[in-house]
Amino acid sequence: MTDRPKDRVLIFDTTLRDGEQSPGATMTHAEKLEIAELLDDMGVDIIEAGFPVASEGDFRAVKEIAERSKQAVICGLARANPTDIDRCWEAVKHAERPRIHTFIGTSPLHRAIPNLDKDQMAERIEQTVTHARNLCDNVQWSPMDATRTEWDYLCRVVEIAIKAGATTINIPDTVGYTAPNESADLIRRLIATVPGADEIVFATHCHNDLGMATANSLAAVEGGARQIECTINGLGERAGNTALEEVVMALRTRGDILPYETGIDTRKIMHISRRVATVSGFPVQFNKAIVGKNAFAHESGIHQDGMLKNAETFEIMRPEDVGLAATNLVMGKHSGRAALRAKLKDLGVEVGDNQLKDLFVRFKELADRKKEVYDEDILALVTATTTDGMADRLQLLNLSVTCGTGGPARAEIEMEIDGAEHSATCEGDGPVDASFKAVRALHETNAHLQLYQVHAVTEGTDAQATVSVRLEEDGMIATGQSADTDTVVASARAYINALNRLLVRREKTGPGADAREISYKDVG
Ligand code: KIV
Ligand code: ZN
């Protein structure tokens, strides 16, 4: 137990950059703006909004997030060259508080990519950090793969970056290789060794390949880091990044041994977690810490008995602290529009009058088929009725499928396409395959299926199935989602939803325009 005053730890969220770069997690422009606004509202200190040089779409997103920002510092990523840095500045300069984040891989393996020797790389770092600092007085520099960089060389380049004007030095564990003791030690030794280190902020950026990202980030804080880089739901390449909700709740719950505080309004965690899961198409695993469906569920008899007597018996955090409603009021077919609006507000979902109208119709249909409609059911309906703000060109009117043990499944479909009704019948290997083929018989497409995923929203055989479908066409990726008590109908709707999103993107950007042109790993 300690009475030390709490030190402030800055939360740097990179859901829209490192998270969004994870294959398949691509978000639309509107979705990026929405997530940035939620991050700003929840008290994130720095939002890494994207990698402006990567594509026209990334640039537009970072620029617009910068223009709309309220409290947060808006940061963009740039490789160690003037073109990247200038492009980054063009996008972030519109923010009230802009930051340029420039980086280069410093470990032996990463130095080999641009084929620079140690001296040449040191010179490049000096030049590029100086260039960034001449544009912006808030510059972050990262030696990528720091945890596998030789100690002497790491000290040398960190010192160069500080002298050139970096105000934050980020120490990335790019491949999730370090362990907690080593993570704390590395930051502690850098602060003790590098001249000027006490003038700037050290950040930690951990990947989760060995499942240690949260532990490594917290250890780095104990070693002296005062900025944690993280993503919502731990979204990110491979095993992901440090999860924002985990580090924030760990610091809050264990303030007795971790005397640090953040500026995060933790009651906003659940809502943003659900939105990121939805727009990225990466669902949260049921037993995920803090935001998993089961994180606050107490099913065993002993647990339930203990919980009823005293919630603290098995609960170290209160559900309401992370934004879960304390009571899960069940809605049914007698619930009216006002009750639905109140429930949505409770769940942190804001909808306009028109969306509420559509939602209410879907809610009534569902309540007719399902005795009890839970929060998860309602959230699934919200996801299924959310569009990109454009009218759907493809709409499902009717679907009937016959299948059995003895032969192929047969789907008869009726769709409205650009206002005209069409129908088709197709056979397939099971009901979902037959339905997708029937959709394709009416709407020709080269899109290929990257992911098809089904989840039961609640328990019971009348549970709604939520289906995610991810499609790729000419480098453009779109994720469609839907929910229905009939899994095949939900699948067809999710497929059509993804096709509609591809159509919207193609209309907005032209073929290939949103495809990522440059990866941040092609260090130029
Ligand atoms: O993991 C990493 O090294 C990165 C850098 C670009 C900071 O994401
Ligand atoms: Zn990273």
Short mmCIF file of C-alpha atoms and ligand atoms in Angstrom, two decimals:
data_model
loop_
_atom_site.label_atom_id
_atom_site.label_comp_id
_atom_site.label_asym_id
_atom_site.label_seq_id
_atom_site.Cartn_x
_atom_site.Cartn_y
_atom_site.Cartn_z
CA MET A 1 0.00 0.00 0.00
CA THR A 2 1.33 3.47 -0.83
CA ASP A 3 0.31 7.07 -0.13
CA ARG A 4 2.36 8.44 -3.02
CA PRO A 5 0.46 11.06 -5.04
CA LYS A 6 -0.65 9.57 -8.33
CA ASP A 7 1.38 10.34 -11.44
CA ARG A 8 -0.57 11.05 -14.61
CA VAL A 9 -0.11 8.52 -17.41
CA LEU A 10 -1.04 9.71 -20.90
CA ILE A 11 -3.21 7.41 -22.98
CA PHE A 12 -2.23 7.33 -26.66
CA ASP A 13 -4.78 5.45 -28.72
CA THR A 14 -3.74 3.94 -32.04
CA THR A 15 -6.93 2.03 -32.92
CA LEU A 16 -7.22 4.11 -36.10
CA ARG A 17 -3.61 3.49 -37.17
CA ASP A 18 -2.04 0.32 -35.76
CA GLY A 19 -5.49 -1.20 -35.14
CA GLU A 20 -6.93 -0.31 -38.50
CA GLN A 21 -3.81 -1.63 -40.26
CA SER A 22 -4.61 -5.11 -39.06
CA PRO A 23 -5.61 -7.06 -42.22
CA GLY A 24 -9.37 -6.91 -42.65
CA ALA A 25 -10.03 -4.29 -39.95
CA THR A 26 -10.38 -1.49 -42.50
CA MET A 27 -12.97 1.12 -41.50
CA THR A 28 -14.93 3.50 -43.68
CA HIS A 29 -14.27 7.24 -43.51
CA ALA A 30 -17.46 7.85 -41.52
CA GLU A 31 -16.58 5.06 -39.09
CA LYS A 32 -13.11 6.54 -38.48
CA LEU A 33 -14.63 9.93 -37.69
CA GLU A 34 -17.12 8.35 -35.32
CA ILE A 35 -14.45 6.35 -33.45
CA ALA A 36 -12.19 9.42 -33.20
CA GLU A 37 -15.04 11.41 -31.68
CA LEU A 38 -15.74 8.66 -29.14
CA LEU A 39 -12.02 8.50 -28.22
CA ASP A 40 -11.88 12.27 -27.77
CA ASP A 41 -15.07 12.22 -25.65
CA MET A 42 -13.78 9.46 -23.38
CA GLY A 43 -10.64 11.45 -22.51
CA VAL A 44 -7.92 9.85 -24.65
CA ASP A 45 -4.94 12.23 -24.53
CA ILE A 46 -3.47 11.51 -27.96
CA ILE A 47 -5.28 9.96 -30.93
CA GLU A 48 -3.08 8.48 -33.64
CA ALA A 49 -5.55 9.05 -36.46
CA GLY A 50 -3.72 7.31 -39.32
CA PHE A 51 -0.79 7.21 -41.68
CA PRO A 52 -1.44 10.15 -44.03
CA VAL A 53 0.99 9.20 -46.82
CA ALA A 54 -0.46 5.68 -47.11
CA SER A 55 -3.43 6.65 -49.28
CA GLU A 56 -5.70 9.51 -50.17
CA GLY A 57 -8.31 7.96 -47.85
CA ASP A 58 -5.92 7.92 -44.87
CA PHE A 59 -4.94 11.53 -45.53
CA ARG A 60 -8.56 12.70 -45.69
CA ALA A 61 -9.43 10.84 -42.50
CA VAL A 62 -6.51 12.27 -40.49
CA LYS A 63 -7.21 15.78 -41.77
CA GLU A 64 -10.90 15.64 -40.95
CA ILE A 65 -10.28 14.10 -37.52
CA ALA A 66 -7.78 16.92 -36.88
CA GLU A 67 -10.31 19.56 -37.93
CA ARG A 68 -13.01 18.10 -35.66
CA SER A 69 -10.84 17.35 -32.63
CA LYS A 70 -11.85 18.87 -29.30
CA GLN A 71 -9.48 18.00 -26.46
CA ALA A 72 -7.13 15.32 -27.75
CA VAL A 73 -3.78 15.82 -29.45
CA ILE A 74 -4.12 14.51 -33.02
CA CYS A 75 -1.15 12.58 -34.28
CA GLY A 76 -0.23 11.13 -37.67
CA LEU A 77 2.44 8.55 -38.49
CA ALA A 78 5.31 9.23 -40.90
CA ARG A 79 8.33 7.19 -41.96
CA ALA A 80 11.78 8.75 -41.74
CA ASN A 81 11.70 10.80 -44.92
CA PRO A 82 10.67 14.40 -45.70
CA THR A 83 7.82 13.42 -48.06
CA ASP A 84 6.07 11.37 -45.36
CA ILE A 85 6.66 14.00 -42.72
CA ASP A 86 5.38 16.86 -44.91
CA ARG A 87 2.27 14.87 -45.83
CA CYS A 88 1.67 14.06 -42.19
CA TRP A 89 1.97 17.72 -41.23
CA GLU A 90 -0.45 18.73 -44.01
CA ALA A 91 -3.04 16.45 -42.39
CA VAL A 92 -2.49 17.07 -38.65
CA LYS A 93 -1.82 20.81 -38.78
CA HIS A 94 -5.58 21.43 -38.76
CA ALA A 95 -5.82 20.19 -35.18
CA GLU A 96 -5.86 22.49 -32.19
CA ARG A 97 -3.00 20.33 -30.85
CA PRO A 98 -1.13 18.48 -33.64
CA ARG A 99 1.67 15.92 -33.31
CA ILE A 100 3.96 14.30 -35.89
CA HIS A 101 5.04 10.74 -35.08
CA THR A 102 8.05 9.65 -37.11
CA PHE A 103 9.87 6.35 -36.81
CA ILE A 104 12.51 4.05 -38.25
CA GLY A 105 13.40 0.42 -37.51
CA THR A 106 16.65 0.42 -35.50
CA SER A 107 17.27 -3.27 -34.75
CA PRO A 108 19.81 -5.14 -36.92
CA LEU A 109 17.01 -6.85 -38.88
CA HIS A 110 15.19 -3.58 -39.51
CA ARG A 111 18.35 -1.63 -40.37
CA ALA A 112 18.91 -4.09 -43.20
CA ILE A 113 15.65 -3.12 -44.94
CA PRO A 114 16.65 0.41 -46.06
CA ASN A 115 20.24 -0.89 -46.19
CA LEU A 116 21.67 1.80 -43.90
CA ASP A 117 24.63 1.26 -41.62
CA LYS A 118 24.51 2.55 -38.06
CA ASP A 119 26.05 5.94 -38.88
CA GLN A 120 23.88 6.50 -41.92
CA MET A 121 20.77 5.67 -39.91
CA ALA A 122 21.83 7.97 -37.08
CA GLU A 123 22.23 10.78 -39.60
CA ARG A 124 18.80 10.04 -41.09
CA ILE A 125 17.24 10.20 -37.62
CA GLU A 126 18.90 13.52 -36.88
CA GLN A 127 17.70 15.01 -40.18
CA THR A 128 14.13 13.74 -40.07
CA VAL A 129 13.41 14.60 -36.44
CA THR A 130 14.83 18.09 -37.07
CA HIS A 131 12.64 18.38 -40.18
CA ALA A 132 9.53 17.34 -38.21
CA ARG A 133 10.39 19.69 -35.37
CA ASN A 134 10.74 22.60 -37.78
CA LEU A 135 7.11 22.01 -38.76
CA CYS A 136 5.54 21.12 -35.42
CA ASP A 137 6.56 21.68 -31.82
CA ASN A 138 5.10 18.33 -30.73
CA VAL A 139 7.17 15.49 -32.23
CA GLN A 140 7.20 11.84 -31.26
CA TRP A 141 10.00 9.57 -32.42
CA SER A 142 10.05 5.76 -32.31
CA PRO A 143 12.94 3.33 -32.85
CA MET A 144 10.86 0.49 -34.28
CA ASP A 145 11.78 -2.93 -32.82
CA ALA A 146 13.50 -1.11 -29.93
CA THR A 147 13.37 -4.20 -27.72
CA ARG A 148 15.64 -6.07 -30.19
CA THR A 149 17.98 -3.12 -30.82
CA GLU A 150 21.52 -3.26 -29.37
CA TRP A 151 21.58 -1.35 -26.06
CA ASP A 152 24.43 1.02 -27.02
CA TYR A 153 22.89 1.85 -30.35
CA LEU A 154 19.45 2.40 -28.78
CA CYS A 155 20.96 4.90 -26.31
CA ARG A 156 22.81 6.64 -29.12
CA VAL A 157 19.75 7.10 -31.37
CA VAL A 158 17.43 8.10 -28.53
CA GLU A 159 19.94 10.80 -27.56
CA ILE A 160 20.13 12.02 -31.17
CA ALA A 161 16.32 12.21 -31.43
CA ILE A 162 16.05 14.14 -28.17
CA LYS A 163 18.74 16.60 -29.25
CA ALA A 164 16.98 17.04 -32.62
CA GLY A 165 13.83 18.10 -30.78
CA ALA A 166 11.65 15.02 -30.14
CA THR A 167 9.31 15.73 -27.25
CA THR A 168 8.16 12.11 -26.80
CA ILE A 169 10.30 9.01 -27.27
CA ASN A 170 8.31 5.86 -27.84
CA ILE A 171 9.95 2.49 -27.20
CA PRO A 172 8.07 -0.09 -29.29
CA ASP A 173 8.05 -3.79 -28.62
CA THR A 174 7.11 -4.27 -32.25
CA VAL A 175 7.05 -8.06 -32.29
CA GLY A 176 5.73 -8.64 -28.75
CA TYR A 177 9.05 -10.11 -27.63
CA THR A 178 9.79 -8.48 -24.27
CA ALA A 179 8.67 -9.54 -20.77
CA PRO A 180 7.58 -7.36 -17.83
CA ASN A 181 10.91 -7.16 -15.93
CA GLU A 182 12.81 -6.41 -19.09
CA SER A 183 10.24 -3.83 -20.18
CA ALA A 184 10.50 -1.91 -16.88
CA ASP A 185 14.26 -2.19 -16.89
CA LEU A 186 14.69 -0.90 -20.42
CA ILE A 187 12.81 2.34 -19.73
CA ARG A 188 14.44 2.80 -16.33
CA ARG A 189 17.93 2.40 -17.80
CA LEU A 190 17.22 4.69 -20.76
CA ILE A 191 16.03 7.43 -18.41
CA ALA A 192 19.10 6.95 -16.22
CA THR A 193 21.58 6.81 -19.10
CA VAL A 194 20.55 9.08 -21.98
CA PRO A 195 21.35 12.78 -21.57
CA GLY A 196 18.18 14.88 -21.76
CA ALA A 197 15.90 11.89 -21.05
CA ASP A 198 14.34 13.60 -18.04
CA GLU A 199 13.18 16.50 -20.25
CA ILE A 200 10.88 14.41 -22.45
CA VAL A 201 8.10 11.83 -22.08
CA PHE A 202 8.87 8.13 -22.59
CA ALA A 203 6.12 6.03 -24.13
CA THR A 204 5.60 2.27 -24.28
CA HIS A 205 4.07 0.54 -27.31
CA CYS A 206 3.60 -3.20 -26.85
CA HIS A 207 2.32 -5.92 -29.13
CA ASN A 208 0.64 -8.98 -27.70
CA ASP A 209 2.33 -11.90 -29.48
CA LEU A 210 3.13 -13.64 -26.19
CA GLY A 211 0.03 -12.37 -24.37
CA MET A 212 2.11 -9.96 -22.27
CA ALA A 213 1.26 -6.57 -23.80
CA THR A 214 -0.75 -5.29 -20.83
CA ALA A 215 1.79 -6.55 -18.27
CA ASN A 216 4.68 -5.13 -20.31
CA SER A 217 2.99 -1.72 -20.63
CA LEU A 218 2.27 -1.49 -16.91
CA ALA A 219 5.82 -2.57 -16.12
CA ALA A 220 7.15 0.13 -18.45
CA VAL A 221 5.11 2.68 -16.48
CA GLU A 222 6.76 1.45 -13.31
CA GLY A 223 10.09 1.92 -15.06
CA GLY A 224 9.21 5.57 -15.80
CA ALA A 225 7.14 5.61 -19.01
CA ARG A 226 4.32 8.13 -18.81
CA GLN A 227 2.52 7.37 -22.05
CA ILE A 228 0.90 4.04 -22.91
CA GLU A 229 0.11 3.29 -26.55
CA CYS A 230 -2.90 1.05 -26.94
CA THR A 231 -6.00 0.21 -28.94
CA ILE A 232 -9.63 -0.46 -28.11
CA ASN A 233 -10.22 -4.24 -27.68
CA GLY A 234 -6.48 -4.72 -28.28
CA LEU A 235 -7.14 -4.46 -32.03
CA GLY A 236 -3.97 -4.68 -34.09
CA GLU A 237 -1.84 -6.80 -36.36
CA ARG A 238 -1.23 -10.45 -35.45
CA ALA A 239 -2.13 -10.82 -31.75
CA GLY A 240 -2.87 -7.11 -31.50
CA ASN A 241 -1.70 -4.19 -29.35
CA THR A 242 -2.06 -3.45 -25.65
CA ALA A 243 -5.79 -3.13 -24.90
CA LEU A 244 -6.75 0.35 -23.70
CA GLU A 245 -9.51 -0.97 -21.44
CA GLU A 246 -7.11 -3.37 -19.70
CA VAL A 247 -4.38 -0.88 -18.80
CA VAL A 248 -6.87 1.81 -17.80
CA MET A 249 -8.91 -0.49 -15.56
CA ALA A 250 -5.77 -2.09 -14.09
CA LEU A 251 -4.45 1.34 -13.10
CA ARG A 252 -7.82 2.29 -11.66
CA THR A 253 -8.51 -0.97 -9.83
CA ARG A 254 -4.99 -1.45 -8.46
CA GLY A 255 -4.23 2.15 -7.54
CA ASP A 256 -2.95 0.77 -4.22
CA ILE A 257 0.12 -0.72 -5.89
CA LEU A 258 0.07 1.20 -9.18
CA PRO A 259 -0.16 4.85 -8.11
CA TYR A 260 -0.92 6.30 -11.54
CA GLU A 261 -4.01 7.87 -13.04
CA THR A 262 -5.38 8.46 -16.51
CA GLY A 263 -7.91 10.96 -17.83
CA ILE A 264 -10.22 8.26 -19.19
CA ASP A 265 -13.93 8.27 -18.39
CA THR A 266 -14.14 4.51 -17.89
CA ARG A 267 -17.95 4.51 -18.18
CA LYS A 268 -17.50 5.04 -21.92
CA ILE A 269 -15.42 1.87 -22.40
CA MET A 270 -18.22 -0.60 -23.20
CA HIS A 271 -19.83 1.54 -25.85
CA ILE A 272 -16.64 2.27 -27.77
CA SER A 273 -15.59 -1.38 -27.46
CA ARG A 274 -18.85 -2.45 -29.11
CA ARG A 275 -18.54 0.16 -31.84
CA VAL A 276 -14.95 -0.81 -32.64
CA ALA A 277 -15.93 -4.50 -32.73
CA THR A 278 -18.75 -3.69 -35.11
CA VAL A 279 -16.98 -1.36 -37.51
CA SER A 280 -13.77 -3.39 -37.63
CA GLY A 281 -15.60 -6.70 -37.99
CA PHE A 282 -13.38 -8.15 -35.23
CA PRO A 283 -15.73 -9.44 -32.52
CA VAL A 284 -14.59 -9.44 -28.89
CA GLN A 285 -13.90 -12.89 -27.49
CA PHE A 286 -16.44 -13.85 -24.80
CA ASN A 287 -13.88 -14.16 -22.00
CA LYS A 288 -11.86 -11.06 -22.94
CA ALA A 289 -10.85 -9.03 -19.86
CA ILE A 290 -13.07 -6.00 -19.13
CA VAL A 291 -15.17 -5.97 -22.31
CA GLY A 292 -15.91 -9.65 -23.00
CA LYS A 293 -19.53 -10.76 -22.75
CA ASN A 294 -18.63 -13.00 -19.80
CA ALA A 295 -16.35 -10.54 -18.00
CA PHE A 296 -19.10 -9.68 -15.51
CA ALA A 297 -21.25 -12.82 -15.84
CA HIS A 298 -21.46 -15.03 -12.76
CA GLU A 299 -22.98 -18.33 -13.67
CA SER A 300 -21.83 -20.92 -11.18
CA GLY A 301 -24.07 -21.48 -8.14
CA ILE A 302 -21.34 -20.54 -5.64
CA HIS A 303 -20.52 -17.36 -7.52
CA GLN A 304 -24.17 -16.30 -7.83
CA ASP A 305 -24.80 -16.95 -4.15
CA GLY A 306 -21.74 -14.90 -3.17
CA MET A 307 -22.67 -12.10 -5.55
CA LEU A 308 -26.17 -11.80 -4.11
CA LYS A 309 -24.76 -11.49 -0.59
CA ASN A 310 -21.99 -9.06 -1.49
CA ALA A 311 -20.96 -8.17 -5.05
CA GLU A 312 -17.35 -7.68 -3.96
CA THR A 313 -17.07 -11.41 -3.24
CA PHE A 314 -16.26 -12.06 -6.87
CA GLU A 315 -16.19 -8.62 -8.46
CA ILE A 316 -13.12 -6.39 -8.37
CA MET A 317 -14.76 -3.78 -10.62
CA ARG A 318 -18.36 -2.68 -10.82
CA PRO A 319 -20.05 -3.28 -14.20
CA GLU A 320 -21.30 0.32 -14.23
CA ASP A 321 -17.68 1.57 -13.97
CA VAL A 322 -17.04 0.30 -17.49
CA GLY A 323 -20.42 1.44 -18.79
CA LEU A 324 -22.45 -1.72 -18.44
CA ALA A 325 -25.98 -0.97 -17.22
CA ALA A 326 -26.30 -2.16 -13.61
CA THR A 327 -29.53 -3.94 -14.45
CA ASN A 328 -30.20 -5.72 -17.67
CA LEU A 329 -33.85 -4.76 -18.18
CA VAL A 330 -35.44 -7.20 -20.56
CA MET A 331 -37.68 -5.75 -23.24
CA GLY A 332 -40.63 -7.58 -24.80
CA LYS A 333 -43.39 -7.22 -27.35
CA HIS A 334 -45.34 -4.81 -25.12
CA SER A 335 -42.46 -2.35 -24.84
CA GLY A 336 -43.15 0.89 -26.70
CA ARG A 337 -41.04 3.31 -28.68
CA ALA A 338 -40.27 5.44 -25.59
CA ALA A 339 -38.97 2.36 -23.77
CA LEU A 340 -36.79 1.50 -26.74
CA ARG A 341 -35.40 5.03 -26.85
CA ALA A 342 -34.69 4.91 -23.09
CA LYS A 343 -33.00 1.52 -23.45
CA LEU A 344 -30.81 2.78 -26.29
CA LYS A 345 -29.79 5.78 -24.20
CA ASP A 346 -28.92 3.40 -21.38
CA LEU A 347 -26.72 1.46 -23.78
CA GLY A 348 -24.95 4.64 -24.86
CA VAL A 349 -26.44 4.54 -28.37
CA GLU A 350 -27.67 7.74 -29.94
CA VAL A 351 -30.00 7.42 -32.91
CA GLY A 352 -31.84 9.94 -35.01
CA ASP A 353 -35.64 9.86 -35.37
CA ASN A 354 -35.53 8.01 -38.69
CA GLN A 355 -33.19 5.33 -37.42
CA LEU A 356 -35.35 4.94 -34.30
CA LYS A 357 -38.37 4.40 -36.57
CA ASP A 358 -36.57 1.63 -38.52
CA LEU A 359 -35.22 0.13 -35.32
CA PHE A 360 -38.63 0.05 -33.72
CA VAL A 361 -40.07 -1.89 -36.67
CA ARG A 362 -37.20 -4.44 -36.47
CA PHE A 363 -37.55 -4.59 -32.68
CA LYS A 364 -41.31 -5.38 -32.91
CA GLU A 365 -40.68 -8.08 -35.54
CA LEU A 366 -38.07 -9.61 -33.26
CA ALA A 367 -40.22 -9.36 -30.12
CA ASP A 368 -43.00 -11.24 -31.96
CA ARG A 369 -40.63 -14.13 -32.58
CA LYS A 370 -38.58 -14.02 -29.39
CA LYS A 371 -40.06 -13.98 -25.89
CA GLU A 372 -37.39 -11.85 -24.27
CA VAL A 373 -35.30 -9.24 -26.07
CA TYR A 374 -31.99 -8.60 -24.29
CA ASP A 375 -29.55 -5.69 -24.51
CA GLU A 376 -27.34 -7.74 -26.83
CA ASP A 377 -30.34 -8.30 -29.16
CA ILE A 378 -30.99 -4.58 -29.32
CA LEU A 379 -27.34 -3.76 -29.99
CA ALA A 380 -27.33 -6.35 -32.76
CA LEU A 381 -30.37 -4.64 -34.30
CA VAL A 382 -28.61 -1.26 -34.13
CA THR A 383 -25.63 -2.70 -35.98
CA ALA A 384 -27.86 -4.30 -38.58
CA THR A 385 -29.77 -1.08 -39.31
CA THR A 386 -26.69 1.16 -39.49
CA THR A 387 -25.71 2.10 -43.04
CA ASP A 388 -23.06 4.45 -44.35
CA GLY A 389 -25.70 7.14 -44.59
CA MET A 390 -26.60 6.20 -48.17
CA ALA A 391 -29.66 4.34 -49.42
CA ASP A 392 -28.94 0.65 -50.03
CA ARG A 393 -28.90 -0.20 -53.72
CA LEU A 394 -29.43 -3.90 -53.01
CA GLN A 395 -32.25 -5.00 -50.72
CA LEU A 396 -33.47 -8.42 -49.68
CA LEU A 397 -37.24 -8.78 -50.10
CA ASN A 398 -37.72 -12.49 -49.58
CA LEU A 399 -35.66 -15.59 -49.05
CA SER A 400 -36.87 -19.14 -48.79
CA VAL A 401 -34.50 -22.07 -48.51
CA THR A 402 -35.11 -25.80 -48.59
CA CYS A 403 -32.43 -28.16 -47.42
CA GLY A 404 -32.13 -31.62 -45.98
CA THR A 405 -29.81 -34.55 -45.64
CA GLY A 406 -30.28 -35.97 -49.12
CA GLY A 407 -29.03 -33.35 -51.61
CA PRO A 408 -28.07 -29.79 -52.30
CA ALA A 409 -29.86 -26.88 -50.64
CA ARG A 410 -32.08 -24.69 -52.82
CA ALA A 411 -32.56 -20.95 -52.28
CA GLU A 412 -35.29 -18.83 -53.86
CA ILE A 413 -34.57 -15.15 -53.52
CA GLU A 414 -36.34 -11.89 -54.32
CA MET A 415 -34.35 -8.68 -54.25
CA GLU A 416 -34.85 -5.04 -55.08
CA ILE A 417 -31.89 -3.74 -57.06
CA ASP A 418 -31.79 -0.02 -57.84
CA GLY A 419 -35.57 0.11 -57.39
CA ALA A 420 -36.50 -2.88 -59.61
CA GLU A 421 -37.59 -6.30 -58.33
CA HIS A 422 -35.73 -9.45 -59.44
CA SER A 423 -35.83 -13.10 -58.44
CA ALA A 424 -33.58 -16.13 -58.79
CA THR A 425 -33.29 -19.73 -57.65
CA CYS A 426 -29.95 -21.42 -56.99
CA GLU A 427 -28.64 -24.62 -55.53
CA GLY A 428 -25.63 -24.80 -53.27
CA ASP A 429 -23.65 -26.79 -50.77
CA GLY A 430 -25.85 -25.98 -47.78
CA PRO A 431 -28.36 -23.16 -47.23
CA VAL A 432 -25.84 -20.31 -46.84
CA ASP A 433 -23.92 -21.24 -49.98
CA ALA A 434 -27.18 -21.52 -51.96
CA SER A 435 -28.35 -18.11 -50.68
CA PHE A 436 -25.06 -16.37 -51.52
CA LYS A 437 -25.14 -17.91 -55.00
CA ALA A 438 -28.70 -16.63 -55.45
CA VAL A 439 -27.59 -13.11 -54.48
CA ARG A 440 -24.75 -13.33 -56.98
CA ALA A 441 -27.14 -14.56 -59.69
CA LEU A 442 -28.90 -11.20 -59.40
CA HIS A 443 -25.89 -9.00 -58.73
CA GLU A 444 -22.70 -9.91 -60.53
CA THR A 445 -19.60 -9.32 -58.43
CA ASN A 446 -15.91 -10.23 -58.30
CA ALA A 447 -15.80 -9.68 -54.56
CA HIS A 448 -14.29 -12.59 -52.76
CA LEU A 449 -15.26 -13.75 -49.32
CA GLN A 450 -12.54 -13.16 -46.74
CA LEU A 451 -14.51 -13.97 -43.62
CA TYR A 452 -17.87 -15.49 -42.69
CA GLN A 453 -18.61 -15.57 -38.99
CA VAL A 454 -21.71 -16.47 -36.98
CA HIS A 455 -22.34 -15.75 -33.29
CA ALA A 456 -25.38 -16.43 -31.13
CA VAL A 457 -26.22 -13.12 -29.45
CA THR A 458 -27.90 -14.66 -26.40
CA GLU A 459 -28.68 -18.12 -25.07
CA GLY A 460 -31.52 -20.37 -26.21
CA THR A 461 -32.59 -21.84 -29.53
CA ASP A 462 -34.53 -18.66 -30.34
CA ALA A 463 -31.35 -16.59 -29.99
CA GLN A 464 -30.53 -14.13 -32.74
CA ALA A 465 -27.50 -14.97 -34.82
CA THR A 466 -25.22 -12.08 -35.68
CA VAL A 467 -23.35 -12.68 -38.89
CA SER A 468 -20.28 -10.82 -40.16
CA VAL A 469 -19.23 -11.07 -43.78
CA ARG A 470 -16.01 -9.51 -45.02
CA LEU A 471 -15.54 -9.05 -48.77
CA GLU A 472 -12.57 -7.89 -50.81
CA GLU A 473 -12.70 -6.50 -54.31
CA ASP A 474 -9.76 -4.78 -56.09
CA GLY A 475 -8.07 -4.02 -52.79
CA MET A 476 -11.21 -2.56 -51.23
CA ILE A 477 -12.53 -4.31 -48.16
CA ALA A 478 -16.04 -4.06 -46.73
CA THR A 479 -17.60 -5.76 -43.75
CA GLY A 480 -21.34 -6.38 -43.61
CA GLN A 481 -23.30 -7.42 -40.57
CA SER A 482 -26.79 -8.51 -39.74
CA ALA A 483 -28.79 -10.20 -37.02
CA ASP A 484 -31.85 -12.41 -37.16
CA THR A 485 -33.29 -15.40 -35.34
CA ASP A 486 -32.90 -17.19 -38.68
CA THR A 487 -29.18 -17.74 -39.30
CA VAL A 488 -29.61 -18.09 -43.07
CA VAL A 489 -31.57 -14.84 -43.37
CA ALA A 490 -28.95 -13.07 -41.20
CA SER A 491 -26.22 -14.47 -43.46
CA ALA A 492 -27.89 -13.30 -46.68
CA ARG A 493 -28.52 -9.85 -45.20
CA ALA A 494 -24.91 -9.54 -43.98
CA TYR A 495 -23.67 -10.55 -47.43
CA ILE A 496 -25.93 -7.97 -49.10
CA ASN A 497 -24.87 -5.37 -46.53
CA ALA A 498 -21.20 -5.94 -47.40
CA LEU A 499 -21.98 -5.69 -51.13
CA ASN A 500 -23.82 -2.40 -50.52
CA ARG A 501 -20.80 -1.06 -48.65
CA LEU A 502 -18.50 -2.03 -51.52
CA LEU A 503 -20.82 -0.21 -53.92
CA VAL A 504 -20.77 2.91 -51.71
CA ARG A 505 -16.99 2.84 -51.55
CA ARG A 506 -16.59 2.37 -55.24
CA GLU A 507 -18.92 5.30 -55.92
CA LYS A 508 -17.06 7.53 -53.47
CA THR A 509 -13.51 6.70 -54.34
CA GLY A 510 -13.30 4.96 -57.70
CA PRO A 511 -11.73 1.53 -58.16
CA GLY A 512 -8.73 0.88 -55.96
CA ALA A 513 -8.65 4.38 -54.47
CA ASP A 514 -9.07 3.17 -50.93
CA ALA A 515 -6.62 0.33 -51.30
CA ARG A 516 -3.58 0.80 -49.11
CA GLU A 517 -0.75 1.93 -51.33
CA ILE A 518 2.07 1.88 -48.82
CA SER A 519 2.58 -0.13 -45.71
CA TYR A 520 4.38 1.51 -42.79
CA LYS A 521 6.71 -1.46 -42.90
CA ASP A 522 8.08 -0.48 -46.34
CA VAL A 523 10.51 1.83 -44.62
CA GLY A 524 11.64 4.28 -47.27
O1 KIV B 1 4.90 -1.59 -33.51
C1 KIV B 1 5.57 -0.63 -33.91
O2 KIV B 1 6.80 -0.61 -33.85
C2 KIV B 1 4.86 0.50 -34.48
C3 KIV B 1 5.68 1.71 -34.78
C4 KIV B 1 5.31 2.34 -36.06
C5 KIV B 1 5.59 2.66 -33.63
O3 KIV B 1 3.66 0.48 -34.60
ZN ZN B 2 2.78 -1.21 -33.43
#
